Amino acid sequence: MSSTAASATSGSDDPDRRDHAATGSGDRDTILLQQLAVLFGLGLLGVGALVATTYVQYRGRANLPFSPEILALLSALVPTILLAVAVVLGTVLAPRVGFRSHVADRVETGSRVLPKLAGEWRVAVAVGGGLGVVVILLDFGFQSVFGSITTTSTVSPDAALLALAGSIPLRVLYGGITEELLLRWGFMSLAVWLLWKLAGVVGAVGRRGRDTGGGGDGPSAPTAPAPTSAVVWAGILIAAVAFGLGHLPTLFALGPASFPVVGRTILLNAILGTGFGWLFWRRSLEAAMLGHVAFHALIVPVSAVVILVG
């Protein structure tokens, strides 16, 4: 494995990128704004799915503080703000640490997205499907040790299947697209960039100390041009744990949660986040999205079988 994040898959040698290296600052600002708009619009697909799902959940309920329409719109407030921040952070920082988005590249260079995904989709689907198998096995393991750790429900199988089917747009659009923009494009890019800069500062201090102790006044070694694999893995794991923690509010909204349930939620989602983070690093943002969707493509039918067999 390469020692830097700027691997051959990062597209750093793309002739289209070299052609645009000399782009004027005004044109570059325009491109940046277009990238922000496109990625933000892509993320809003998931926010829209969240609004629709929230409306369906509240529709017909009594004693609500606001109408279902207002509650649905309010559910979009925080995700929309976080999405905007993540898109800005990722668009500015991701290229600096060797990460890429084919959609962002499309805006900048005009290169098509699908031909690039043609070389990535098999790996993305394999990783997503493999993560699904791991999560299913671990979940069964948890239940064999702790018993059923899901909330007891009196909902009929038909209603449960209907709810599962209704969750598919949210899983695909919010999970597969918006969460990857939030956690990988924004948060992971920021984490890796900060760790990279911190490593550079620590290294510079160490070199300065050696130069001073040795009495030499020669130039210090230059800062690494890209984050090392260790730095990127640290960023992947930080974002993965954040991904796990981010699912706790939904868990707590279902009712009291025991320690095993909390631990299961964090661990399983952190495992997923690690796999999606690897796809983002070694392939692209879109590969991470595709892997996330592939995971749900396996989990949904397995969940349906579990519901049917009781």
Coordinates of N, CA and C in Angstrom, one line a residue, residues 50-198:
L50 N -35.6 12.5 4.0 CA -35.8 12.6 5.4 C -37.1 13.4 5.7
V51 N -37.3 14.5 5.0 CA -38.6 15.3 5.2 C -39.8 14.4 4.9
A52 N -39.8 13.7 3.8 CA -40.9 12.9 3.4 C -41.1 11.8 4.4
T53 N -40.1 11.1 4.9 CA -40.2 10.1 5.8 C -40.8 10.6 7.2
T54 N -40.3 11.7 7.6 CA -40.8 12.3 8.8 C -42.2 12.7 8.7
Y55 N -42.6 13.2 7.6 CA -44.0 13.6 7.4 C -44.9 12.3 7.5
V56 N -44.5 11.3 6.9 CA -45.3 10.0 6.9 C -45.4 9.5 8.3
Q57 N -44.3 9.6 9.1 CA -44.3 9.1 10.5 C -45.3 9.9 11.4
Y58 N -45.4 11.2 11.2 CA -46.2 12.0 12.0 C -47.7 12.2 11.5
R59 N -47.9 11.9 10.2 CA -49.2 12.1 9.7 C -50.2 11.2 10.4
G60 N -51.3 11.9 10.8 CA -52.4 11.1 11.5 C -52.3 11.0 13.0
R61 N -51.1 11.5 13.5 CA -50.9 11.4 15.0 C -51.6 12.6 15.6
A62 N -52.1 12.3 16.9 CA -52.8 13.4 17.6 C -51.8 14.0 18.6
N63 N -52.2 15.1 19.1 CA -51.5 15.8 20.2 C -50.0 16.2 19.8
L64 N -49.9 16.5 18.6 CA -48.5 17.0 18.1 C -48.4 18.5 18.4
P65 N -47.2 18.9 18.8 CA -47.0 20.3 19.0 C -47.1 21.2 17.8
F66 N -46.8 20.6 16.6 CA -47.0 21.3 15.4 C -47.6 20.4 14.4
S67 N -48.0 20.9 13.2 CA -48.5 20.1 12.2 C -47.5 19.2 11.6
P68 N -47.8 18.0 11.0 CA -46.9 17.1 10.4 C -46.0 17.8 9.4
E69 N -46.5 18.8 8.7 CA -45.8 19.5 7.7 C -44.7 20.3 8.3
I70 N -45.0 21.0 9.4 CA -44.0 21.8 10.1 C -42.9 20.9 10.7
L71 N -43.3 19.8 11.3 CA -42.3 18.9 12.0 C -41.4 18.3 10.9
A72 N -42.0 18.0 9.7 CA -41.2 17.5 8.7 C -40.1 18.5 8.2
L73 N -40.5 19.7 8.0 CA -39.6 20.7 7.6 C -38.6 21.0 8.7
L74 N -39.0 21.0 10.0 CA -38.0 21.2 11.0 C -36.9 20.1 11.1
S75 N -37.3 18.9 10.7 CA -36.4 17.8 10.7 C -35.2 18.0 9.7
A76 N -35.5 18.9 8.7 CA -34.5 19.1 7.7 C -33.5 20.2 8.1
L77 N -33.8 21.0 9.2 CA -33.0 22.2 9.5 C -31.6 21.8 9.8
V78 N -31.3 21.0 10.8 CA -30.0 20.7 11.2 C -29.2 19.9 10.1
P79 N -29.8 18.9 9.5 CA -29.1 18.2 8.4 C -28.7 19.1 7.3
T80 N -29.5 20.1 7.0 CA -29.2 21.0 5.9 C -28.0 21.9 6.2
I81 N -28.0 22.4 7.5 CA -26.9 23.2 7.9 C -25.6 22.4 7.9
L82 N -25.6 21.2 8.5 CA -24.5 20.4 8.5 C -24.0 20.0 7.1
L83 N -24.9 19.8 6.2 CA -24.6 19.4 4.8 C -23.9 20.6 4.2
A84 N -24.3 21.8 4.4 CA -23.7 23.0 3.8 C -22.2 23.1 4.3
V85 N -22.0 22.9 5.6 CA -20.7 23.0 6.2 C -19.8 21.9 5.6
A86 N -20.3 20.6 5.6 CA -19.6 19.5 5.1 C -19.2 19.7 3.6
V87 N -20.1 20.2 2.8 CA -19.8 20.3 1.4 C -18.7 21.4 1.2
V88 N -18.7 22.5 2.0 CA -17.7 23.5 1.9 C -16.3 22.9 2.3
L89 N -16.3 22.2 3.5 CA -15.1 21.7 4.0 C -14.5 20.7 3.0
G90 N -15.3 19.8 2.5 CA -14.8 18.7 1.6 C -14.3 19.3 0.3
T91 N -15.1 20.2 -0.3 CA -14.7 20.8 -1.6 C -13.4 21.5 -1.5
V92 N -13.1 22.2 -0.3 CA -11.9 22.9 -0.2 C -10.7 22.0 0.2
L93 N -11.0 21.0 1.2 CA -9.9 20.3 1.8 C -9.6 18.9 1.1
A94 N -10.7 18.2 0.6 CA -10.5 16.9 0.1 C -9.4 16.8 -1.0
P95 N -9.3 17.7 -2.0 CA -8.3 17.6 -3.0 C -6.9 17.8 -2.4
R96 N -6.8 18.6 -1.3 CA -5.5 18.9 -0.7 C -4.9 17.6 0.0
V97 N -5.8 16.7 0.4 CA -5.3 15.5 1.1 C -5.4 14.2 0.2
G98 N -5.6 14.5 -1.1 CA -5.6 13.4 -2.1 C -6.9 12.7 -2.3
F99 N -8.0 13.2 -1.8 CA -9.4 12.6 -2.0 C -10.0 13.2 -3.2
R100 N -11.0 12.5 -3.7 CA -11.6 13.0 -4.9 C -13.1 12.7 -5.0
S101 N -13.8 13.5 -5.8 CA -15.2 13.2 -6.2 C -15.3 13.3 -7.7
H102 N -15.8 12.3 -8.3 CA -16.0 12.3 -9.8 C -17.0 13.4 -10.2
V103 N -18.0 13.6 -9.3 CA -19.0 14.7 -9.6 C -18.3 16.1 -9.6
A104 N -17.4 16.3 -8.6 CA -16.7 17.6 -8.5 C -15.7 17.7 -9.7
D105 N -15.1 16.6 -10.1 CA -14.2 16.6 -11.3 C -15.0 16.9 -12.5
R106 N -16.2 16.4 -12.6 CA -17.0 16.7 -13.8 C -17.2 18.2 -14.0
V107 N -17.5 18.9 -12.9 CA -17.7 20.3 -12.9 C -16.4 21.0 -13.4
E108 N -15.3 20.5 -12.9 CA -14.0 21.2 -13.1 C -13.4 20.9 -14.5
T109 N -13.5 19.6 -14.9 CA -12.8 19.2 -16.1 C -13.8 18.8 -17.3
G110 N -15.0 18.5 -16.9 CA -16.0 18.0 -18.0 C -15.9 16.5 -18.2
S111 N -15.0 15.9 -17.4 CA -14.9 14.4 -17.5 C -16.2 13.7 -17.0
R112 N -16.5 12.6 -17.7 CA -17.8 11.9 -17.4 C -17.6 11.1 -16.1
V113 N -18.7 10.9 -15.4 CA -18.7 10.2 -14.1 C -18.8 8.7 -14.3
L114 N -19.7 8.3 -15.2 CA -19.9 6.8 -15.3 C -18.7 6.0 -15.8
P115 N -18.0 6.5 -16.8 CA -16.8 5.7 -17.1 C -15.8 5.5 -16.0
K116 N -15.7 6.5 -15.1 CA -14.8 6.4 -14.0 C -15.4 5.4 -12.9
L117 N -16.7 5.4 -12.8 CA -17.3 4.5 -11.8 C -17.2 3.0 -12.4
A118 N -17.1 2.9 -13.7 CA -17.0 1.6 -14.3 C -15.8 0.8 -13.7
G119 N -14.8 1.5 -13.4 CA -13.6 0.8 -12.8 C -13.7 0.7 -11.3
E120 N -14.8 1.2 -10.7 CA -14.8 1.2 -9.2 C -16.0 0.4 -8.6
W121 N -17.1 0.2 -9.4 CA -18.3 -0.3 -8.9 C -18.2 -1.7 -8.3
R122 N -17.4 -2.5 -8.9 CA -17.2 -3.9 -8.4 C -16.6 -3.9 -7.0
V123 N -15.6 -3.1 -6.8 CA -15.0 -3.1 -5.5 C -16.0 -2.5 -4.5
A124 N -16.7 -1.4 -4.9 CA -17.6 -0.8 -4.0 C -18.7 -1.7 -3.6
V125 N -19.3 -2.4 -4.6 CA -20.4 -3.4 -4.2 C -19.8 -4.5 -3.4
A126 N -18.6 -5.0 -3.7 CA -18.0 -6.1 -2.9 C -17.8 -5.6 -1.4
V127 N -17.3 -4.4 -1.3 CA -17.1 -3.9 0.1 C -18.4 -3.7 0.8
G128 N -19.4 -3.1 0.1 CA -20.7 -2.9 0.8 C -21.3 -4.2 1.1
G129 N -21.3 -5.2 0.2 CA -21.9 -6.5 0.5 C -21.2 -7.2 1.6
G130 N -19.8 -7.1 1.6 CA -19.0 -7.8 2.6 C -19.3 -7.2 4.0
L131 N -19.4 -5.8 4.0 CA -19.8 -5.2 5.3 C -21.2 -5.6 5.8
G132 N -22.1 -5.8 4.8 CA -23.4 -6.3 5.2 C -23.3 -7.7 5.9
V133 N -22.5 -8.6 5.3 CA -22.4 -9.9 5.9 C -21.8 -9.8 7.3
V134 N -20.7 -9.0 7.4 CA -20.1 -8.8 8.8 C -21.1 -8.3 9.8
V135 N -21.8 -7.3 9.4 CA -22.8 -6.7 10.3 C -23.9 -7.7 10.7
I136 N -24.4 -8.5 9.8 CA -25.4 -9.5 10.1 C -24.9 -10.5 11.1
L137 N -23.7 -11.0 10.8 CA -23.1 -12.0 11.7 C -22.8 -11.5 13.1
L138 N -22.3 -10.3 13.2 CA -22.0 -9.7 14.5 C -23.4 -9.4 15.2
D139 N -24.4 -9.0 14.5 CA -25.7 -8.7 15.1 C -26.2 -10.0 15.7
F140 N -26.2 -11.1 14.9 CA -26.6 -12.4 15.5 C -25.8 -12.8 16.7
G141 N -24.5 -12.5 16.6 CA -23.6 -12.8 17.8 C -24.0 -12.0 19.0
F142 N -24.3 -10.7 18.8 CA -24.8 -9.9 20.0 C -26.0 -10.5 20.6
Q143 N -27.0 -10.9 19.7 CA -28.2 -11.4 20.2 C -28.1 -12.8 20.9
S144 N -27.1 -13.5 20.4 CA -26.9 -14.8 21.1 C -26.3 -14.7 22.5
V145 N -25.6 -13.6 22.7 CA -25.0 -13.3 24.0 C -26.0 -12.6 24.9
F146 N -26.6 -11.5 24.4 CA -27.4 -10.6 25.2 C -28.9 -10.9 25.0
G147 N -29.3 -11.8 24.1 CA -30.7 -12.0 23.8 C -31.1 -10.9 22.8
S148 N -32.4 -10.8 22.6 CA -32.9 -9.8 21.7 C -32.7 -8.4 22.3
I149 N -31.9 -7.6 21.5 CA -31.6 -6.3 22.0 C -32.3 -5.2 21.2
T150 N -33.3 -5.6 20.4 CA -34.1 -4.6 19.7 C -35.3 -4.3 20.5
T151 N -35.9 -3.2 20.3 CA -37.1 -2.8 21.0 C -38.3 -3.7 20.7
T152 N -38.9 -4.2 21.8 CA -40.1 -5.1 21.6 C -41.2 -4.3 20.9
S153 N -41.8 -5.0 19.9 CA -42.8 -4.3 19.1 C -44.0 -5.2 18.9
T154 N -45.2 -4.6 18.9 CA -46.4 -5.3 18.7 C -46.9 -5.1 17.2
V155 N -46.1 -4.5 16.4 CA -46.5 -4.2 15.0 C -46.6 -5.5 14.3
S156 N -47.6 -5.6 13.4 CA -47.8 -6.8 12.7 C -46.7 -7.0 11.6
P157 N -46.4 -8.2 11.1 CA -45.4 -8.4 10.1 C -45.7 -7.6 8.9
D158 N -47.0 -7.5 8.5 CA -47.3 -6.7 7.3 C -46.9 -5.2 7.5
A159 N -47.2 -4.7 8.7 CA -46.9 -3.3 8.9 C -45.4 -3.1 9.0
A160 N -44.7 -4.1 9.6 CA -43.2 -4.0 9.7 C -42.6 -4.0 8.3
L161 N -43.1 -4.9 7.4 CA -42.6 -4.9 6.0 C -42.9 -3.6 5.3
L162 N -44.1 -3.1 5.5 CA -44.4 -1.8 4.9 C -43.5 -0.7 5.3
A163 N -43.2 -0.7 6.6 CA -42.2 0.3 7.2 C -40.8 0.1 6.6
L164 N -40.4 -1.1 6.5 CA -39.1 -1.4 5.9 C -39.0 -0.9 4.5
A165 N -40.1 -1.2 3.7 CA -40.1 -0.7 2.3 C -40.1 0.8 2.2
G166 N -40.8 1.4 3.2 CA -40.9 2.9 3.2 C -39.5 3.5 3.6
S167 N -38.7 2.7 4.2 CA -37.4 3.3 4.6 C -36.3 3.2 3.5
I168 N -36.6 2.6 2.4 CA -35.6 2.4 1.3 C -35.2 3.7 0.8
P169 N -36.1 4.7 0.4 CA -35.6 6.0 -0.1 C -34.7 6.7 0.9
L170 N -35.0 6.6 2.2 CA -34.1 7.2 3.2 C -32.8 6.5 3.3
R171 N -32.8 5.2 3.2 CA -31.5 4.4 3.3 C -30.6 4.8 2.1
V172 N -31.2 4.8 0.9 CA -30.5 5.0 -0.3 C -30.0 6.5 -0.5
L173 N -31.0 7.4 -0.3 CA -30.7 8.8 -0.6 C -30.0 9.5 0.6
Y174 N -30.5 9.4 1.8 CA -29.9 10.0 3.0 C -28.7 9.2 3.4
G175 N -28.8 7.9 3.6 CA -27.7 7.1 4.0 C -26.6 7.1 2.9
G176 N -27.0 6.7 1.7 CA -26.0 6.5 0.7 C -25.4 7.8 0.1
I177 N -26.1 8.9 0.1 CA -25.6 10.1 -0.5 C -25.3 11.1 0.6
T178 N -26.3 11.5 1.4 CA -26.1 12.6 2.3 C -25.1 12.3 3.4
E179 N -25.2 11.1 4.0 CA -24.3 10.7 5.1 C -22.9 10.6 4.6
E180 N -22.7 10.2 3.3 CA -21.3 10.1 2.8 C -20.7 11.5 2.6
L181 N -21.6 12.5 2.2 CA -21.1 13.9 2.1 C -20.8 14.4 3.4
L182 N -21.6 14.1 4.4 CA -21.4 14.6 5.8 C -20.1 14.0 6.4
L183 N -20.1 12.7 6.4 CA -19.0 12.0 7.2 C -17.7 11.8 6.4
R184 N -17.8 11.5 5.2 CA -16.6 11.2 4.4 C -16.1 12.5 3.7
W185 N -16.9 13.1 2.9 CA -16.4 14.3 2.1 C -16.1 15.4 3.1
G186 N -16.9 15.7 4.1 CA -16.7 16.8 5.0 C -15.8 16.4 6.2
F187 N -16.4 15.6 7.0 CA -15.7 15.3 8.3 C -14.4 14.6 8.2
M188 N -14.3 13.5 7.4 CA -13.1 12.8 7.2 C -12.0 13.6 6.5
S189 N -12.4 14.4 5.5 CA -11.4 15.3 4.9 C -10.8 16.3 5.9
L190 N -11.7 16.8 6.7 CA -11.2 17.7 7.8 C -10.3 17.0 8.8
A191 N -10.7 15.9 9.2 CA -9.9 15.1 10.2 C -8.5 14.8 9.6
V192 N -8.5 14.3 8.4 CA -7.2 14.0 7.8 C -6.3 15.2 7.6
W193 N -6.9 16.3 7.2 CA -6.2 17.5 6.9 C -5.6 18.0 8.3
L194 N -6.4 18.0 9.3 CA -5.9 18.5 10.6 C -4.8 17.6 11.2
L195 N -5.0 16.3 11.0 CA -4.0 15.4 11.5 C -2.7 15.5 10.7
W196 N -2.8 15.7 9.4 CA -1.7 16.0 8.5 C -0.9 17.2 9.0
K197 N -1.6 18.3 9.2 CA -1.0 19.5 9.6 C -0.3 19.4 11.0
L198 N -1.0 18.7 11.9 CA -0.5 18.4 13.2 C 0.8 17.6 13.1

